Amino acid sequence: VCLESERSYYMAFNGAQFHLLVNHIPVVGFPFLIVLLLIASETKIIEIKKFTLIVAVAIGMSSLAAFWTGEPAEDVIEDWPGVSAQLIHGHEELAEKSMVVAVLTALAAAGAYLLQRRRPESINKGLGVVLIFALITTVLLILTAHEGGKIRHPEIMNTDSSNIKSH
């Protein structure tokens, strides 16, 4: 919603817009994190390993913002023509699972970071554990994003290639 006055220009986001903005942080962040974890696992530079664990905490916790903005987004679009309550519910269920595993990834990263302060030799095992969580989270986020996309993008709902017309 844009409000224009004589002296200022003000833009306000509704719940759906804000949800679309913040949900891309974990969806894009987790694949980036996987690459960073692989690099950190191969380097001998301890600062890169520590930095990677801190990034994992931040990206994992960002899933909370995406999850918490889901209800306000639903409030905006639930009564729109063509919006399916069943599709919203499916997206919501996957989003909850994704958020839980993303937060567990963040907690595993925080634990690995704290443990390496006492036992520096543990950092590589910690990175491996976080990588496993990040891989699982990424798969869940891809599924969640796909289900969310179905809500307003009917073109992704039919994946049967026999219905595609050639020109």
Short mmCIF file of N, CA and C in Angstrom, two decimals:
data_model
loop_
_atom_site.label_atom_id
_atom_site.label_comp_id
_atom_site.label_asym_id
_atom_site.label_seq_id
_atom_site.Cartn_x
_atom_site.Cartn_y
_atom_site.Cartn_z
N VAL A 1 0.85 -1.16 0.00
CA VAL A 1 0.00 0.00 0.00
C VAL A 1 0.90 1.23 0.00
N CYS A 2 0.68 2.13 -0.90
CA CYS A 2 1.47 3.35 -0.97
C CYS A 2 0.57 4.54 -0.67
N LEU A 3 1.01 5.38 0.20
CA LEU A 3 0.29 6.60 0.52
C LEU A 3 1.15 7.78 0.11
N GLU A 4 0.60 8.66 -0.69
CA GLU A 4 1.39 9.79 -1.15
C GLU A 4 0.76 11.07 -0.62
N SER A 5 1.57 11.88 0.01
CA SER A 5 1.11 13.18 0.46
C SER A 5 1.97 14.23 -0.22
N GLU A 6 1.68 15.47 0.08
CA GLU A 6 2.44 16.56 -0.53
C GLU A 6 3.91 16.53 -0.12
N ARG A 7 4.21 16.11 1.09
CA ARG A 7 5.57 16.22 1.60
C ARG A 7 6.32 14.90 1.70
N SER A 8 5.64 13.77 1.69
CA SER A 8 6.36 12.52 1.91
C SER A 8 5.76 11.39 1.09
N TYR A 9 6.55 10.37 0.96
CA TYR A 9 6.13 9.16 0.29
C TYR A 9 6.34 8.02 1.28
N TYR A 10 5.28 7.29 1.59
CA TYR A 10 5.33 6.27 2.62
C TYR A 10 4.83 4.95 2.04
N MET A 11 5.58 3.88 2.28
CA MET A 11 5.15 2.57 1.81
C MET A 11 4.97 1.66 3.03
N ALA A 12 3.82 1.02 3.11
CA ALA A 12 3.54 0.09 4.20
C ALA A 12 3.34 -1.30 3.62
N PHE A 13 3.96 -2.29 4.23
CA PHE A 13 3.81 -3.67 3.80
C PHE A 13 2.63 -4.30 4.53
N ASN A 14 1.86 -5.11 3.80
CA ASN A 14 0.84 -5.90 4.48
C ASN A 14 1.47 -7.23 4.89
N GLY A 15 0.71 -8.06 5.59
CA GLY A 15 1.24 -9.32 6.10
C GLY A 15 1.77 -10.25 5.02
N ALA A 16 1.09 -10.30 3.89
CA ALA A 16 1.53 -11.18 2.80
C ALA A 16 2.83 -10.68 2.20
N GLN A 17 2.95 -9.38 2.01
CA GLN A 17 4.19 -8.83 1.45
C GLN A 17 5.37 -9.07 2.39
N PHE A 18 5.15 -8.87 3.67
CA PHE A 18 6.23 -9.06 4.63
C PHE A 18 6.65 -10.53 4.68
N HIS A 19 5.67 -11.43 4.62
CA HIS A 19 5.97 -12.86 4.61
C HIS A 19 6.82 -13.22 3.39
N LEU A 20 6.43 -12.72 2.23
CA LEU A 20 7.21 -12.99 1.02
C LEU A 20 8.63 -12.44 1.12
N LEU A 21 8.77 -11.33 1.79
CA LEU A 21 10.10 -10.74 1.97
C LEU A 21 10.98 -11.60 2.87
N VAL A 22 10.49 -11.98 4.03
CA VAL A 22 11.35 -12.67 5.01
C VAL A 22 11.49 -14.16 4.75
N ASN A 23 10.55 -14.78 4.05
CA ASN A 23 10.68 -16.23 3.86
C ASN A 23 11.80 -16.59 2.91
N HIS A 24 12.27 -15.64 2.13
CA HIS A 24 13.38 -15.93 1.22
C HIS A 24 14.73 -16.00 1.93
N ILE A 25 14.81 -15.47 3.13
CA ILE A 25 16.09 -15.51 3.86
C ILE A 25 16.50 -16.96 4.15
N PRO A 26 15.67 -17.77 4.81
CA PRO A 26 16.09 -19.16 5.02
C PRO A 26 16.09 -20.00 3.73
N VAL A 27 15.16 -19.73 2.82
CA VAL A 27 15.08 -20.52 1.59
C VAL A 27 16.36 -20.36 0.75
N VAL A 28 16.87 -19.16 0.67
CA VAL A 28 18.11 -18.91 -0.07
C VAL A 28 19.32 -19.13 0.85
N GLY A 29 19.16 -18.81 2.12
CA GLY A 29 20.27 -18.89 3.07
C GLY A 29 20.78 -20.29 3.32
N PHE A 30 19.89 -21.28 3.40
CA PHE A 30 20.34 -22.63 3.71
C PHE A 30 21.20 -23.25 2.60
N PRO A 31 20.86 -23.13 1.33
CA PRO A 31 21.79 -23.63 0.31
C PRO A 31 23.15 -22.90 0.36
N PHE A 32 23.12 -21.61 0.60
CA PHE A 32 24.36 -20.84 0.78
C PHE A 32 25.14 -21.40 1.98
N LEU A 33 24.44 -21.70 3.06
CA LEU A 33 25.07 -22.24 4.26
C LEU A 33 25.73 -23.58 3.97
N ILE A 34 25.08 -24.42 3.18
CA ILE A 34 25.68 -25.72 2.84
C ILE A 34 27.03 -25.53 2.15
N VAL A 35 27.09 -24.61 1.20
CA VAL A 35 28.36 -24.32 0.52
C VAL A 35 29.39 -23.83 1.53
N LEU A 36 28.97 -22.92 2.39
CA LEU A 36 29.88 -22.38 3.41
C LEU A 36 30.37 -23.48 4.36
N LEU A 37 29.49 -24.38 4.75
CA LEU A 37 29.88 -25.50 5.62
C LEU A 37 30.89 -26.42 4.94
N LEU A 38 30.69 -26.66 3.66
CA LEU A 38 31.64 -27.51 2.92
C LEU A 38 33.01 -26.84 2.84
N ILE A 39 33.02 -25.54 2.60
CA ILE A 39 34.29 -24.80 2.55
C ILE A 39 34.95 -24.82 3.93
N ALA A 40 34.17 -24.55 4.97
CA ALA A 40 34.71 -24.51 6.33
C ALA A 40 35.26 -25.87 6.75
N SER A 41 34.63 -26.94 6.29
CA SER A 41 35.09 -28.28 6.64
C SER A 41 36.45 -28.59 6.02
N GLU A 42 36.75 -27.96 4.91
CA GLU A 42 38.00 -28.23 4.19
C GLU A 42 39.14 -27.29 4.56
N THR A 43 38.83 -26.16 5.16
CA THR A 43 39.88 -25.20 5.47
C THR A 43 40.50 -25.49 6.84
N LYS A 44 41.70 -25.01 7.02
CA LYS A 44 42.37 -25.12 8.31
C LYS A 44 42.22 -23.82 9.12
N ILE A 45 41.59 -22.82 8.52
CA ILE A 45 41.46 -21.51 9.16
C ILE A 45 40.28 -21.55 10.15
N ILE A 46 40.62 -21.54 11.42
CA ILE A 46 39.63 -21.69 12.48
C ILE A 46 38.59 -20.57 12.47
N GLU A 47 39.00 -19.36 12.10
CA GLU A 47 38.06 -18.23 12.07
C GLU A 47 36.95 -18.45 11.06
N ILE A 48 37.26 -19.08 9.94
CA ILE A 48 36.23 -19.38 8.94
C ILE A 48 35.25 -20.40 9.50
N LYS A 49 35.76 -21.38 10.22
CA LYS A 49 34.90 -22.39 10.83
C LYS A 49 33.95 -21.75 11.86
N LYS A 50 34.50 -20.87 12.70
CA LYS A 50 33.68 -20.19 13.71
C LYS A 50 32.65 -19.28 13.05
N PHE A 51 33.10 -18.54 12.05
CA PHE A 51 32.19 -17.64 11.33
C PHE A 51 31.04 -18.43 10.71
N THR A 52 31.35 -19.59 10.15
CA THR A 52 30.32 -20.42 9.53
C THR A 52 29.28 -20.87 10.55
N LEU A 53 29.73 -21.22 11.74
CA LEU A 53 28.78 -21.61 12.79
C LEU A 53 27.89 -20.45 13.20
N ILE A 54 28.45 -19.25 13.26
CA ILE A 54 27.65 -18.06 13.60
C ILE A 54 26.62 -17.78 12.49
N VAL A 55 27.05 -17.91 11.24
CA VAL A 55 26.12 -17.72 10.11
C VAL A 55 25.00 -18.77 10.18
N ALA A 56 25.34 -20.00 10.55
CA ALA A 56 24.33 -21.05 10.66
C ALA A 56 23.29 -20.71 11.71
N VAL A 57 23.73 -20.14 12.82
CA VAL A 57 22.78 -19.72 13.86
C VAL A 57 21.84 -18.65 13.30
N ALA A 58 22.40 -17.65 12.63
CA ALA A 58 21.58 -16.55 12.10
C ALA A 58 20.59 -17.04 11.05
N ILE A 59 21.05 -17.86 10.13
CA ILE A 59 20.16 -18.34 9.07
C ILE A 59 19.09 -19.26 9.65
N GLY A 60 19.48 -20.13 10.56
CA GLY A 60 18.50 -21.02 11.19
C GLY A 60 17.42 -20.25 11.93
N MET A 61 17.83 -19.24 12.67
CA MET A 61 16.86 -18.46 13.44
C MET A 61 15.99 -17.58 12.54
N SER A 62 16.47 -17.27 11.34
CA SER A 62 15.66 -16.47 10.41
C SER A 62 14.37 -17.19 10.02
N SER A 63 14.36 -18.49 10.17
CA SER A 63 13.14 -19.24 9.85
C SER A 63 11.99 -18.87 10.77
N LEU A 64 12.32 -18.38 11.96
CA LEU A 64 11.26 -17.95 12.88
C LEU A 64 10.48 -16.77 12.30
N ALA A 65 11.19 -15.84 11.69
CA ALA A 65 10.52 -14.68 11.08
C ALA A 65 9.59 -15.13 9.96
N ALA A 66 10.07 -16.06 9.14
CA ALA A 66 9.22 -16.57 8.06
C ALA A 66 7.98 -17.26 8.63
N PHE A 67 8.18 -18.06 9.66
CA PHE A 67 7.06 -18.78 10.26
C PHE A 67 6.07 -17.83 10.93
N TRP A 68 6.59 -16.88 11.70
CA TRP A 68 5.73 -15.95 12.44
C TRP A 68 4.94 -15.01 11.53
N THR A 69 5.39 -14.81 10.31
CA THR A 69 4.64 -13.94 9.39
C THR A 69 3.64 -14.72 8.55
N GLY A 70 3.58 -16.02 8.74
CA GLY A 70 2.64 -16.83 7.96
C GLY A 70 1.18 -16.53 8.25
N GLU A 71 0.82 -16.42 9.52
CA GLU A 71 -0.57 -16.11 9.88
C GLU A 71 -1.02 -14.76 9.34
N PRO A 72 -0.22 -13.69 9.52
CA PRO A 72 -0.63 -12.41 8.94
C PRO A 72 -0.78 -12.48 7.41
N ALA A 73 0.06 -13.29 6.76
CA ALA A 73 -0.08 -13.45 5.31
C ALA A 73 -1.39 -14.16 4.97
N GLU A 74 -1.70 -15.19 5.75
CA GLU A 74 -2.95 -15.92 5.54
C GLU A 74 -4.15 -14.99 5.74
N ASP A 75 -4.09 -14.15 6.75
CA ASP A 75 -5.19 -13.22 7.01
C ASP A 75 -5.46 -12.31 5.81
N VAL A 76 -4.41 -11.95 5.09
CA VAL A 76 -4.57 -11.07 3.94
C VAL A 76 -5.23 -11.79 2.77
N ILE A 77 -4.84 -13.04 2.51
CA ILE A 77 -5.27 -13.68 1.26
C ILE A 77 -6.32 -14.77 1.40
N GLU A 78 -6.65 -15.20 2.60
CA GLU A 78 -7.50 -16.38 2.77
C GLU A 78 -8.88 -16.25 2.12
N ASP A 79 -9.41 -15.05 1.98
CA ASP A 79 -10.73 -14.87 1.40
C ASP A 79 -10.69 -14.45 -0.07
N TRP A 80 -9.52 -14.42 -0.66
CA TRP A 80 -9.40 -14.05 -2.07
C TRP A 80 -9.95 -15.17 -2.95
N PRO A 81 -10.55 -14.81 -4.07
CA PRO A 81 -11.03 -15.85 -5.00
C PRO A 81 -9.86 -16.71 -5.48
N GLY A 82 -10.08 -18.00 -5.53
CA GLY A 82 -9.06 -18.91 -6.03
C GLY A 82 -8.03 -19.36 -5.01
N VAL A 83 -8.10 -18.84 -3.79
CA VAL A 83 -7.15 -19.25 -2.75
C VAL A 83 -7.75 -20.42 -1.99
N SER A 84 -7.00 -21.50 -1.94
CA SER A 84 -7.47 -22.74 -1.33
C SER A 84 -7.00 -22.86 0.12
N ALA A 85 -7.97 -23.04 1.02
CA ALA A 85 -7.64 -23.26 2.43
C ALA A 85 -6.82 -24.53 2.59
N GLN A 86 -7.08 -25.52 1.76
CA GLN A 86 -6.34 -26.79 1.81
C GLN A 86 -4.86 -26.56 1.44
N LEU A 87 -4.59 -25.76 0.42
CA LEU A 87 -3.21 -25.46 0.05
C LEU A 87 -2.50 -24.66 1.15
N ILE A 88 -3.21 -23.72 1.74
CA ILE A 88 -2.62 -22.94 2.83
C ILE A 88 -2.27 -23.87 3.99
N HIS A 89 -3.18 -24.77 4.32
CA HIS A 89 -2.96 -25.70 5.43
C HIS A 89 -1.74 -26.60 5.16
N GLY A 90 -1.62 -27.11 3.95
CA GLY A 90 -0.48 -27.95 3.59
C GLY A 90 0.83 -27.21 3.71
N HIS A 91 0.82 -25.96 3.26
CA HIS A 91 2.01 -25.11 3.37
C HIS A 91 2.35 -24.85 4.83
N GLU A 92 1.32 -24.58 5.62
CA GLU A 92 1.51 -24.31 7.05
C GLU A 92 2.13 -25.51 7.78
N GLU A 93 1.64 -26.70 7.48
CA GLU A 93 2.14 -27.91 8.13
C GLU A 93 3.62 -28.13 7.81
N LEU A 94 3.99 -27.98 6.54
CA LEU A 94 5.39 -28.13 6.16
C LEU A 94 6.24 -27.00 6.75
N ALA A 95 5.68 -25.80 6.79
CA ALA A 95 6.42 -24.66 7.34
C ALA A 95 6.78 -24.89 8.80
N GLU A 96 5.86 -25.48 9.53
CA GLU A 96 6.13 -25.75 10.95
C GLU A 96 7.29 -26.75 11.09
N LYS A 97 7.26 -27.81 10.31
CA LYS A 97 8.35 -28.80 10.35
C LYS A 97 9.68 -28.15 9.94
N SER A 98 9.64 -27.36 8.88
CA SER A 98 10.85 -26.68 8.41
C SER A 98 11.43 -25.76 9.47
N MET A 99 10.56 -25.01 10.11
CA MET A 99 11.01 -24.08 11.14
C MET A 99 11.65 -24.83 12.31
N VAL A 100 11.05 -25.92 12.73
CA VAL A 100 11.60 -26.69 13.84
C VAL A 100 12.99 -27.22 13.50
N VAL A 101 13.14 -27.80 12.32
CA VAL A 101 14.44 -28.35 11.93
C VAL A 101 15.46 -27.23 11.70
N ALA A 102 15.02 -26.09 11.18
CA ALA A 102 15.93 -24.95 11.00
C ALA A 102 16.43 -24.43 12.34
N VAL A 103 15.54 -24.35 13.31
CA VAL A 103 15.94 -23.90 14.65
C VAL A 103 16.86 -24.94 15.29
N LEU A 104 16.58 -26.21 15.08
CA LEU A 104 17.49 -27.26 15.58
C LEU A 104 18.87 -27.13 14.94
N THR A 105 18.90 -26.76 13.67
CA THR A 105 20.18 -26.51 13.00
C THR A 105 20.92 -25.37 13.68
N ALA A 106 20.20 -24.30 13.98
CA ALA A 106 20.79 -23.15 14.66
C ALA A 106 21.31 -23.55 16.04
N LEU A 107 20.53 -24.34 16.76
CA LEU A 107 20.95 -24.78 18.09
C LEU A 107 22.17 -25.70 18.02
N ALA A 108 22.21 -26.57 17.01
CA ALA A 108 23.37 -27.44 16.82
C ALA A 108 24.61 -26.60 16.53
N ALA A 109 24.44 -25.55 15.72
CA ALA A 109 25.57 -24.67 15.39
C ALA A 109 26.03 -23.91 16.63
N ALA A 110 25.08 -23.42 17.42
CA ALA A 110 25.44 -22.70 18.65
C ALA A 110 26.16 -23.65 19.61
N GLY A 111 25.66 -24.87 19.72
CA GLY A 111 26.31 -25.86 20.58
C GLY A 111 27.71 -26.19 20.11
N ALA A 112 27.89 -26.36 18.80
CA ALA A 112 29.22 -26.64 18.25
C ALA A 112 30.17 -25.48 18.50
N TYR A 113 29.65 -24.27 18.37
CA TYR A 113 30.49 -23.08 18.61
C TYR A 113 30.94 -23.04 20.07
N LEU A 114 30.00 -23.25 20.98
CA LEU A 114 30.33 -23.21 22.41
C LEU A 114 31.26 -24.36 22.80
N LEU A 115 31.02 -25.54 22.26
CA LEU A 115 31.85 -26.70 22.58
C LEU A 115 33.29 -26.51 22.11
N GLN A 116 33.47 -25.92 20.93
CA GLN A 116 34.82 -25.74 20.41
C GLN A 116 35.63 -24.76 21.25
N ARG A 117 34.96 -23.95 22.04
CA ARG A 117 35.70 -23.02 22.91
C ARG A 117 36.41 -23.79 24.02
N ARG A 118 35.83 -24.91 24.45
CA ARG A 118 36.46 -25.75 25.47
C ARG A 118 37.32 -26.84 24.85
N ARG A 119 36.83 -27.36 23.74
CA ARG A 119 37.53 -28.45 23.06
C ARG A 119 37.67 -28.09 21.59
N PRO A 120 38.71 -27.33 21.23
CA PRO A 120 38.89 -26.87 19.85
C PRO A 120 38.89 -27.99 18.80
N GLU A 121 39.32 -29.17 19.18
CA GLU A 121 39.37 -30.28 18.23
C GLU A 121 37.98 -30.77 17.81
N SER A 122 36.94 -30.33 18.51
CA SER A 122 35.57 -30.78 18.21
C SER A 122 34.91 -30.02 17.07
N ILE A 123 35.52 -28.96 16.60
CA ILE A 123 34.83 -28.08 15.65
C ILE A 123 34.49 -28.78 14.33
N ASN A 124 35.36 -29.64 13.83
CA ASN A 124 35.05 -30.32 12.57
C ASN A 124 33.87 -31.28 12.70
N LYS A 125 33.77 -31.97 13.82
CA LYS A 125 32.61 -32.83 14.05
C LYS A 125 31.35 -31.98 14.15
N GLY A 126 31.46 -30.84 14.82
CA GLY A 126 30.33 -29.93 14.93
C GLY A 126 29.87 -29.44 13.56
N LEU A 127 30.82 -29.09 12.71
CA LEU A 127 30.47 -28.65 11.36
C LEU A 127 29.75 -29.76 10.60
N GLY A 128 30.19 -31.01 10.79
CA GLY A 128 29.55 -32.14 10.13
C GLY A 128 28.11 -32.34 10.58
N VAL A 129 27.89 -32.21 11.88
CA VAL A 129 26.53 -32.33 12.42
C VAL A 129 25.64 -31.23 11.86
N VAL A 130 26.15 -30.01 11.85
CA VAL A 130 25.38 -28.88 11.33
C VAL A 130 25.09 -29.07 9.84
N LEU A 131 26.05 -29.61 9.11
CA LEU A 131 25.84 -29.87 7.68
C LEU A 131 24.68 -30.85 7.47
N ILE A 132 24.63 -31.91 8.25
CA ILE A 132 23.53 -32.88 8.13
C ILE A 132 22.19 -32.20 8.41
N PHE A 133 22.12 -31.42 9.47
CA PHE A 133 20.88 -30.67 9.77
C PHE A 133 20.54 -29.71 8.63
N ALA A 134 21.55 -29.02 8.10
CA ALA A 134 21.31 -28.04 7.03
C ALA A 134 20.79 -28.71 5.77
N LEU A 135 21.29 -29.89 5.46
CA LEU A 135 20.80 -30.62 4.29
C LEU A 135 19.33 -31.00 4.46
N ILE A 136 18.99 -31.50 5.62
CA ILE A 136 17.59 -31.87 5.90
C ILE A 136 16.70 -30.63 5.84
N THR A 137 17.17 -29.56 6.46
CA THR A 137 16.39 -28.31 6.47
C THR A 137 16.18 -27.79 5.06
N THR A 138 17.21 -27.85 4.23
CA THR A 138 17.10 -27.36 2.85
C THR A 138 16.03 -28.12 2.09
N VAL A 139 16.00 -29.43 2.23
CA VAL A 139 14.98 -30.23 1.54
C VAL A 139 13.59 -29.82 2.03
N LEU A 140 13.42 -29.70 3.33
CA LEU A 140 12.13 -29.29 3.88
C LEU A 140 11.72 -27.89 3.40
N LEU A 141 12.68 -26.97 3.35
CA LEU A 141 12.37 -25.61 2.90
C LEU A 141 11.98 -25.58 1.42
N ILE A 142 12.63 -26.40 0.62
CA ILE A 142 12.26 -26.46 -0.80
C ILE A 142 10.82 -26.96 -0.94
N LEU A 143 10.49 -27.99 -0.20
CA LEU A 143 9.12 -28.51 -0.23
C LEU A 143 8.12 -27.47 0.28
N THR A 144 8.48 -26.79 1.35
CA THR A 144 7.60 -25.76 1.93
C THR A 144 7.39 -24.62 0.95
N ALA A 145 8.47 -24.17 0.32
CA ALA A 145 8.38 -23.08 -0.66
C ALA A 145 7.51 -23.49 -1.85
N HIS A 146 7.68 -24.72 -2.29
CA HIS A 146 6.86 -25.20 -3.40
C HIS A 146 5.38 -25.22 -3.04
N GLU A 147 5.07 -25.71 -1.85
CA GLU A 147 3.67 -25.72 -1.40
C GLU A 147 3.14 -24.30 -1.25
N GLY A 148 3.96 -23.39 -0.75
CA GLY A 148 3.55 -22.00 -0.65
C GLY A 148 3.32 -21.37 -2.01
N GLY A 149 4.15 -21.72 -2.95
CA GLY A 149 3.99 -21.20 -4.31
C GLY A 149 2.68 -21.62 -4.95
N LYS A 150 2.23 -22.80 -4.62
CA LYS A 150 0.96 -23.29 -5.19
C LYS A 150 -0.22 -22.41 -4.81
N ILE A 151 -0.12 -21.72 -3.69
CA ILE A 151 -1.24 -20.91 -3.21
C ILE A 151 -1.61 -19.82 -4.21
N ARG A 152 -0.63 -19.19 -4.81
CA ARG A 152 -0.92 -18.10 -5.76
C ARG A 152 -0.29 -18.31 -7.13
N HIS A 153 0.29 -19.47 -7.37
CA HIS A 153 0.91 -19.75 -8.67
C HIS A 153 0.38 -21.08 -9.20
N PRO A 154 -0.80 -21.07 -9.80
CA PRO A 154 -1.40 -22.33 -10.26
C PRO A 154 -0.57 -23.01 -11.35
N GLU A 155 0.30 -22.28 -12.01
CA GLU A 155 1.10 -22.87 -13.09
C GLU A 155 2.06 -23.95 -12.58
N ILE A 156 2.36 -23.97 -11.28
CA ILE A 156 3.28 -24.99 -10.76
C ILE A 156 2.54 -26.19 -10.20
N MET A 157 1.22 -26.16 -10.20
CA MET A 157 0.45 -27.25 -9.61
C MET A 157 0.41 -28.48 -10.49
N ASN A 158 0.34 -28.33 -11.80
CA ASN A 158 0.23 -29.47 -12.69
C ASN A 158 1.61 -29.78 -13.27
N THR A 159 2.18 -30.88 -12.81
CA THR A 159 3.51 -31.25 -13.29
C THR A 159 3.45 -32.41 -14.28
N ASP A 160 2.28 -32.74 -14.74
CA ASP A 160 2.12 -33.81 -15.72
C ASP A 160 2.54 -33.30 -17.11
N SER A 161 3.66 -33.80 -17.61
CA SER A 161 4.19 -33.29 -18.87
C SER A 161 3.33 -33.67 -20.08
N SER A 162 2.41 -34.62 -19.91
CA SER A 162 1.55 -34.99 -21.04
C SER A 162 0.55 -33.89 -21.38
N ASN A 163 0.35 -32.94 -20.44
CA ASN A 163 -0.59 -31.83 -20.68
C ASN A 163 0.07 -30.62 -21.31
N ILE A 164 1.39 -30.68 -21.53
CA ILE A 164 2.10 -29.55 -22.10
C ILE A 164 1.94 -29.59 -23.61
N LYS A 165 1.48 -28.48 -24.17
CA LYS A 165 1.26 -28.40 -25.61
C LYS A 165 2.54 -27.90 -26.28
N SER A 166 2.90 -28.54 -27.36
CA SER A 166 4.08 -28.07 -28.12
C SER A 166 3.59 -27.12 -29.20
N HIS A 167 4.46 -26.18 -29.54
CA HIS A 167 4.09 -25.17 -30.55
C HIS A 167 4.69 -25.52 -31.88
#
